[in-house]
XYZ file of C-alpha atoms in Angstrom:
345
model
C -32.967 310.116 -15.074
C -31.887 307.816 -12.330
C -29.385 304.999 -12.572
C -30.735 301.555 -12.407
C -29.742 299.685 -9.342
C -27.041 297.050 -10.052
C -27.997 293.442 -9.957
C -26.122 291.300 -7.501
C -24.622 289.384 -10.489
C -23.017 292.649 -11.770
C -21.083 293.284 -8.472
C -17.375 293.070 -8.915
C -15.802 289.827 -7.452
C -13.641 290.240 -4.449
C -9.971 289.735 -5.331
C -8.707 286.452 -4.019
C -6.023 286.825 -1.496
C -3.233 284.562 -0.216
C -5.081 284.113 2.940
C -8.006 282.638 0.962
C -5.691 280.069 -0.674
C -4.182 279.168 2.694
C -7.589 278.609 4.142
C -8.831 276.459 1.264
C -5.685 274.430 1.416
C -5.517 274.192 5.223
C -1.940 275.435 5.387
C -0.235 278.710 6.442
C 0.320 281.690 4.194
C 3.986 281.172 4.228
C 3.480 277.630 2.976
C 1.391 278.976 0.110
C 4.040 281.486 -0.759
C 6.842 278.822 -0.828
C 4.581 276.382 -2.774
C 3.851 278.994 -5.523
C 7.666 279.740 -5.720
C 8.281 276.021 -6.146
C 10.350 276.000 -2.969
C 11.563 272.240 -2.164
C 11.004 272.878 1.386
C 7.300 272.309 0.719
C 6.326 268.674 -0.182
C 5.680 268.101 -3.851
C 2.026 267.015 -3.217
C 1.275 270.153 -1.223
C 2.974 272.321 -3.919
C 0.744 270.802 -6.572
C -2.431 271.206 -4.489
C -1.788 274.745 -3.665
C -1.067 275.634 -7.220
C -4.224 273.889 -8.376
C -6.303 275.803 -5.932
C -4.631 279.136 -6.904
C -5.277 278.424 -10.593
C -8.914 277.593 -9.974
C -9.476 280.753 -7.855
C -7.538 282.972 -10.461
C -4.947 283.974 -7.757
C -1.754 285.483 -9.063
C 1.220 286.577 -6.840
C 1.933 290.335 -6.935
C 5.708 290.532 -6.404
C 5.709 294.211 -5.571
C 2.866 293.768 -2.898
C 4.540 290.597 -1.598
C 7.829 292.455 -1.091
C 6.084 295.509 0.514
C 4.007 293.304 2.702
C 6.936 291.220 4.002
C 9.391 294.070 4.038
C 11.639 291.766 2.026
C 13.782 292.617 -1.052
C 13.536 289.094 -2.444
C 17.285 289.356 -2.988
C 20.079 287.183 -1.550
C 23.635 288.474 -1.371
C 26.218 285.928 -2.371
C 29.609 287.011 -0.996
C 33.023 285.614 -1.819
C 35.619 286.335 0.997
C 39.034 286.229 -0.426
C 41.093 287.837 2.307
C 43.654 285.010 2.027
C 44.114 285.396 -1.693
C 42.749 288.648 -3.052
C 44.276 287.956 -6.368
C 41.990 284.952 -6.922
C 39.524 285.923 -9.608
C 35.765 285.314 -9.521
C 36.002 284.022 -13.040
C 37.820 280.834 -12.188
C 35.874 277.692 -13.102
C 34.959 276.615 -9.548
C 33.470 280.081 -8.611
C 31.628 280.411 -11.947
C 30.217 276.893 -11.578
C 29.009 277.533 -7.986
C 27.612 281.032 -8.753
C 25.731 279.613 -11.770
C 24.230 276.796 -9.564
C 23.262 279.209 -6.858
C 21.645 281.602 -9.329
C 19.531 278.761 -10.677
C 18.390 277.725 -7.212
C 17.645 281.194 -6.116
C 15.708 282.151 -9.287
C 13.648 279.018 -8.969
C 12.606 280.161 -5.427
C 11.695 283.698 -6.674
C 14.760 285.368 -5.418
C 17.482 287.622 -7.266
C 21.160 287.231 -6.487
C 23.497 290.096 -5.569
C 27.216 289.219 -5.911
C 29.970 290.716 -3.815
C 33.771 290.077 -3.631
C 35.318 290.929 -0.268
C 39.120 290.918 -0.310
C 40.000 293.015 2.793
C 39.237 292.406 6.547
C 37.426 295.066 8.426
C 35.624 294.495 11.738
C 31.948 294.208 11.359
C 32.089 293.727 7.471
C 29.536 290.964 7.361
C 26.985 293.172 9.155
C 27.803 296.154 6.981
C 27.503 294.026 3.772
C 24.054 292.743 4.939
C 22.772 296.231 5.647
C 24.140 297.994 2.497
C 22.911 295.194 0.201
C 19.449 295.132 1.902
C 19.315 291.487 1.033
C 17.102 289.024 2.967
C 19.962 286.793 3.648
C 23.600 285.948 2.869
C 25.439 283.136 1.256
C 29.215 283.030 1.964
C 31.284 281.026 -0.649
C 34.064 279.930 1.511
C 35.258 280.961 4.923
C 38.681 282.400 4.064
C 40.200 283.624 7.328
C 36.896 284.958 8.460
C 35.336 282.332 10.740
C 35.076 284.621 13.746
C 33.522 287.443 11.616
C 30.967 285.041 10.348
C 30.251 283.801 13.880
C 29.606 287.277 15.151
C 27.148 288.043 12.391
C 25.321 284.781 13.048
C 25.037 285.512 16.741
C 23.488 288.793 15.866
C 20.777 286.920 13.984
C 21.620 287.671 10.334
C 20.302 284.704 8.136
C 23.390 283.259 6.634
C 24.611 279.963 5.171
C 28.379 279.276 4.541
C 30.046 276.992 2.063
C 32.913 275.424 3.919
C 33.968 273.012 6.668
C 32.350 272.610 10.095
C 34.534 274.508 12.705
C 34.760 274.304 16.452
C 32.434 276.621 18.189
C 30.553 277.480 14.963
C 27.519 279.668 15.306
C 26.557 279.855 11.609
C 25.070 277.191 9.343
C 27.464 275.617 6.969
C 27.172 273.134 3.978
C 30.286 271.321 2.823
C 31.823 268.220 1.706
C 33.571 265.569 3.797
C 36.988 267.071 3.023
C 39.093 264.762 5.377
C 37.498 261.588 3.646
C 38.429 263.215 0.354
C 42.053 263.588 1.369
C 42.088 259.999 2.548
C 40.624 258.675 -0.758
C 43.101 260.595 -2.951
C 46.156 259.634 -0.936
C 45.222 255.992 -0.636
C 44.653 255.782 -4.393
C 48.077 257.186 -4.990
C 49.652 254.744 -2.454
C 47.803 251.841 -4.207
C 49.314 253.026 -7.474
C 52.744 252.466 -5.988
C 53.595 256.037 -5.145
C 55.791 256.688 -2.044
C 56.824 260.361 -2.245
C 53.390 262.053 -2.446
C 53.327 265.831 -2.439
C 50.417 268.031 -1.227
C 49.582 271.295 -2.981
C 47.200 273.542 -1.031
C 47.011 275.954 1.782
C 46.309 273.872 4.888
C 45.614 277.057 6.887
C 42.196 277.388 5.082
C 39.247 275.672 6.771
C 38.298 273.658 3.646
C 41.818 272.574 2.908
C 42.938 271.661 6.420
C 40.850 268.552 6.661
C 42.078 267.418 3.186
C 45.620 267.880 4.334
C 44.762 266.058 7.637
C 43.378 263.121 5.540
C 46.485 263.058 3.486
C 48.816 262.870 6.562
C 46.618 260.173 8.241
C 46.804 257.986 5.165
C 50.615 258.419 4.833
C 51.008 257.383 8.519
C 48.568 254.453 8.124
C 50.799 253.066 5.367
C 54.033 253.644 7.140
C 55.105 256.556 4.964
C 56.836 259.613 6.668
C 55.530 263.069 5.919
C 58.247 265.168 4.120
C 57.737 268.988 4.591
C 59.680 269.456 1.246
C 56.722 267.753 -0.434
C 54.290 270.349 0.808
C 53.661 273.609 -1.052
C 51.105 276.133 0.196
C 49.390 276.828 -3.147
C 46.320 279.121 -3.411
C 43.395 278.076 -5.660
C 45.187 279.508 -8.659
C 46.800 277.524 -11.476
C 49.736 279.881 -11.867
C 50.551 279.641 -8.248
C 50.568 275.908 -8.349
C 52.621 275.888 -11.513
C 55.247 278.047 -9.857
C 55.302 276.065 -6.655
C 55.523 272.722 -8.419
C 58.523 273.868 -10.589
C 60.359 274.871 -7.482
C 59.486 271.557 -5.733
C 60.837 269.587 -8.686
C 64.247 271.239 -8.382
C 64.704 269.938 -4.836
C 66.370 266.563 -4.064
C 64.052 263.549 -4.038
C 61.135 265.037 -6.030
C 57.600 263.600 -5.691
C 56.423 260.547 -7.622
C 52.757 261.430 -6.751
C 50.822 264.613 -6.161
C 47.639 265.347 -4.328
C 46.216 268.775 -5.365
C 43.687 270.501 -3.111
C 41.641 271.530 -6.175
C 41.425 270.792 -9.882
C 42.759 274.164 -10.708
C 45.898 273.499 -8.599
C 46.215 270.102 -10.345
C 46.188 271.690 -13.815
C 49.040 274.102 -12.804
C 51.020 271.029 -11.495
C 50.355 269.124 -14.753
C 51.836 272.028 -16.834
C 54.914 272.138 -14.544
C 55.430 268.406 -14.751
C 55.209 268.390 -18.459
C 57.766 271.184 -18.902
C 60.082 269.280 -16.638
C 59.856 266.376 -19.017
C 57.909 264.115 -16.645
C 54.941 262.129 -17.924
C 51.610 261.867 -16.014
C 50.810 259.192 -14.753
C 53.956 257.153 -15.856
C 56.416 259.324 -13.919
C 54.193 261.199 -11.511
C 50.592 260.216 -10.629
C 48.213 263.061 -9.793
C 44.842 263.480 -8.117
C 42.766 266.618 -7.879
C 39.706 267.751 -5.904
C 36.270 269.007 -7.041
C 35.556 267.211 -10.356
C 34.818 270.448 -12.289
C 33.813 269.863 -15.978
C 37.303 270.694 -17.180
C 38.720 267.805 -15.176
C 37.661 265.320 -17.791
C 39.208 267.467 -20.599
C 42.538 268.012 -19.189
C 45.555 266.226 -20.622
C 45.552 263.638 -19.342
C 42.049 263.522 -17.995
C 42.168 264.168 -14.192
C 41.570 261.690 -11.437
C 39.785 263.718 -8.740
C 37.648 263.695 -5.687
C 34.066 264.734 -6.656
C 32.047 267.225 -4.726
C 28.390 267.366 -5.722
C 28.107 271.173 -6.291
C 24.661 270.982 -7.695
C 23.357 269.399 -4.459
C 25.438 271.713 -2.482
C 23.813 274.811 -3.988
C 20.336 273.328 -3.338
C 21.128 272.579 0.309
C 22.579 276.125 0.831
C 19.498 277.821 -0.615
C 17.005 275.522 1.204
C 18.583 276.243 4.521
C 19.017 279.951 4.001
C 15.375 280.377 3.038
C 14.388 278.431 6.091
C 16.413 280.886 8.148
C 14.974 283.836 6.331
C 11.487 282.670 7.277
C 12.366 282.560 10.833
C 13.009 278.833 11.045
C 16.062 276.890 11.984
C 18.566 274.872 9.890
C 21.413 272.422 10.648
C 24.849 272.310 9.095
C 25.627 269.400 6.797
C 28.536 267.575 5.447
C 28.188 265.788 2.009
C 29.920 262.530 1.024
C 32.677 262.693 -1.653
C 33.550 260.149 -4.387
C 36.868 259.351 -5.979
C 36.642 259.550 -9.787
C 39.378 257.576 -11.478
C 40.711 258.885 -14.859
C 44.110 258.681 -16.520
C 46.105 261.061 -14.442
C 46.409 258.289 -11.574
């Protein structure tokens, strides 16, 4: 008994490919891929149109096939270089906030996040990290003392975006805040509050802190106030370090009547030291921080601080990195800052 010939209507439908969706939408396959991953690099109207076409055609992304086809891991390595302060934990509030925001952005774009803490310099460490992690790209949370190492990796073509300040001769893409302007705003506010002996707590040797220190110095000079080296303590981004250094500063002759801390965590350590010394904030010593982490509004007293928009920063970093991963280009950017006035100043 012979089989009946199959009717044309019984023939299996050809599986819809990404190329088919791209042809229908009149865009490239990479644009389709980004649109289906909700990548904000693609215009919202285009994303909606591509998704509509894909839904009508019954197209679904096969993540395994996509990875094999593109030879990508769909993983981004987020590295935290802490050569300058290896004792700084990743669990501090700034790091946890930034890592959470990056994870949200990467997940929304179809990527996983691999975290790495690097606390010792070795030549070529950026390139080795990229190879060993098999990640499609790198995000560096801070520059530490590793500007040249990052430059070398960028010149070799590794897709990388760095959170930090723009540096002379920079080859990598960076996203950061207007740190100098932040230093000016903080110091000017303390001067307007009548403070004349304003201390600076922070390591001005770090790329992010250096412009904050420069803004502080410039504002002192603009108002005819001399910089006193005794009012400068090179605190790392650790509350205990700031607490210890502030206690030591208060024991010197002519202690400060104002403090500009290079981060909110540093400010919290200073507040504790001031309180133990019997000084009231802001009545005896006014204090301004930097970052505007959620804990700033819950400190005692609530902290006046310079706000960095970390949510927007994470979005800009991920957008720029994915553009580089796709073979495109990206520019460095500097985001504006804002003084948030609370009770500490």
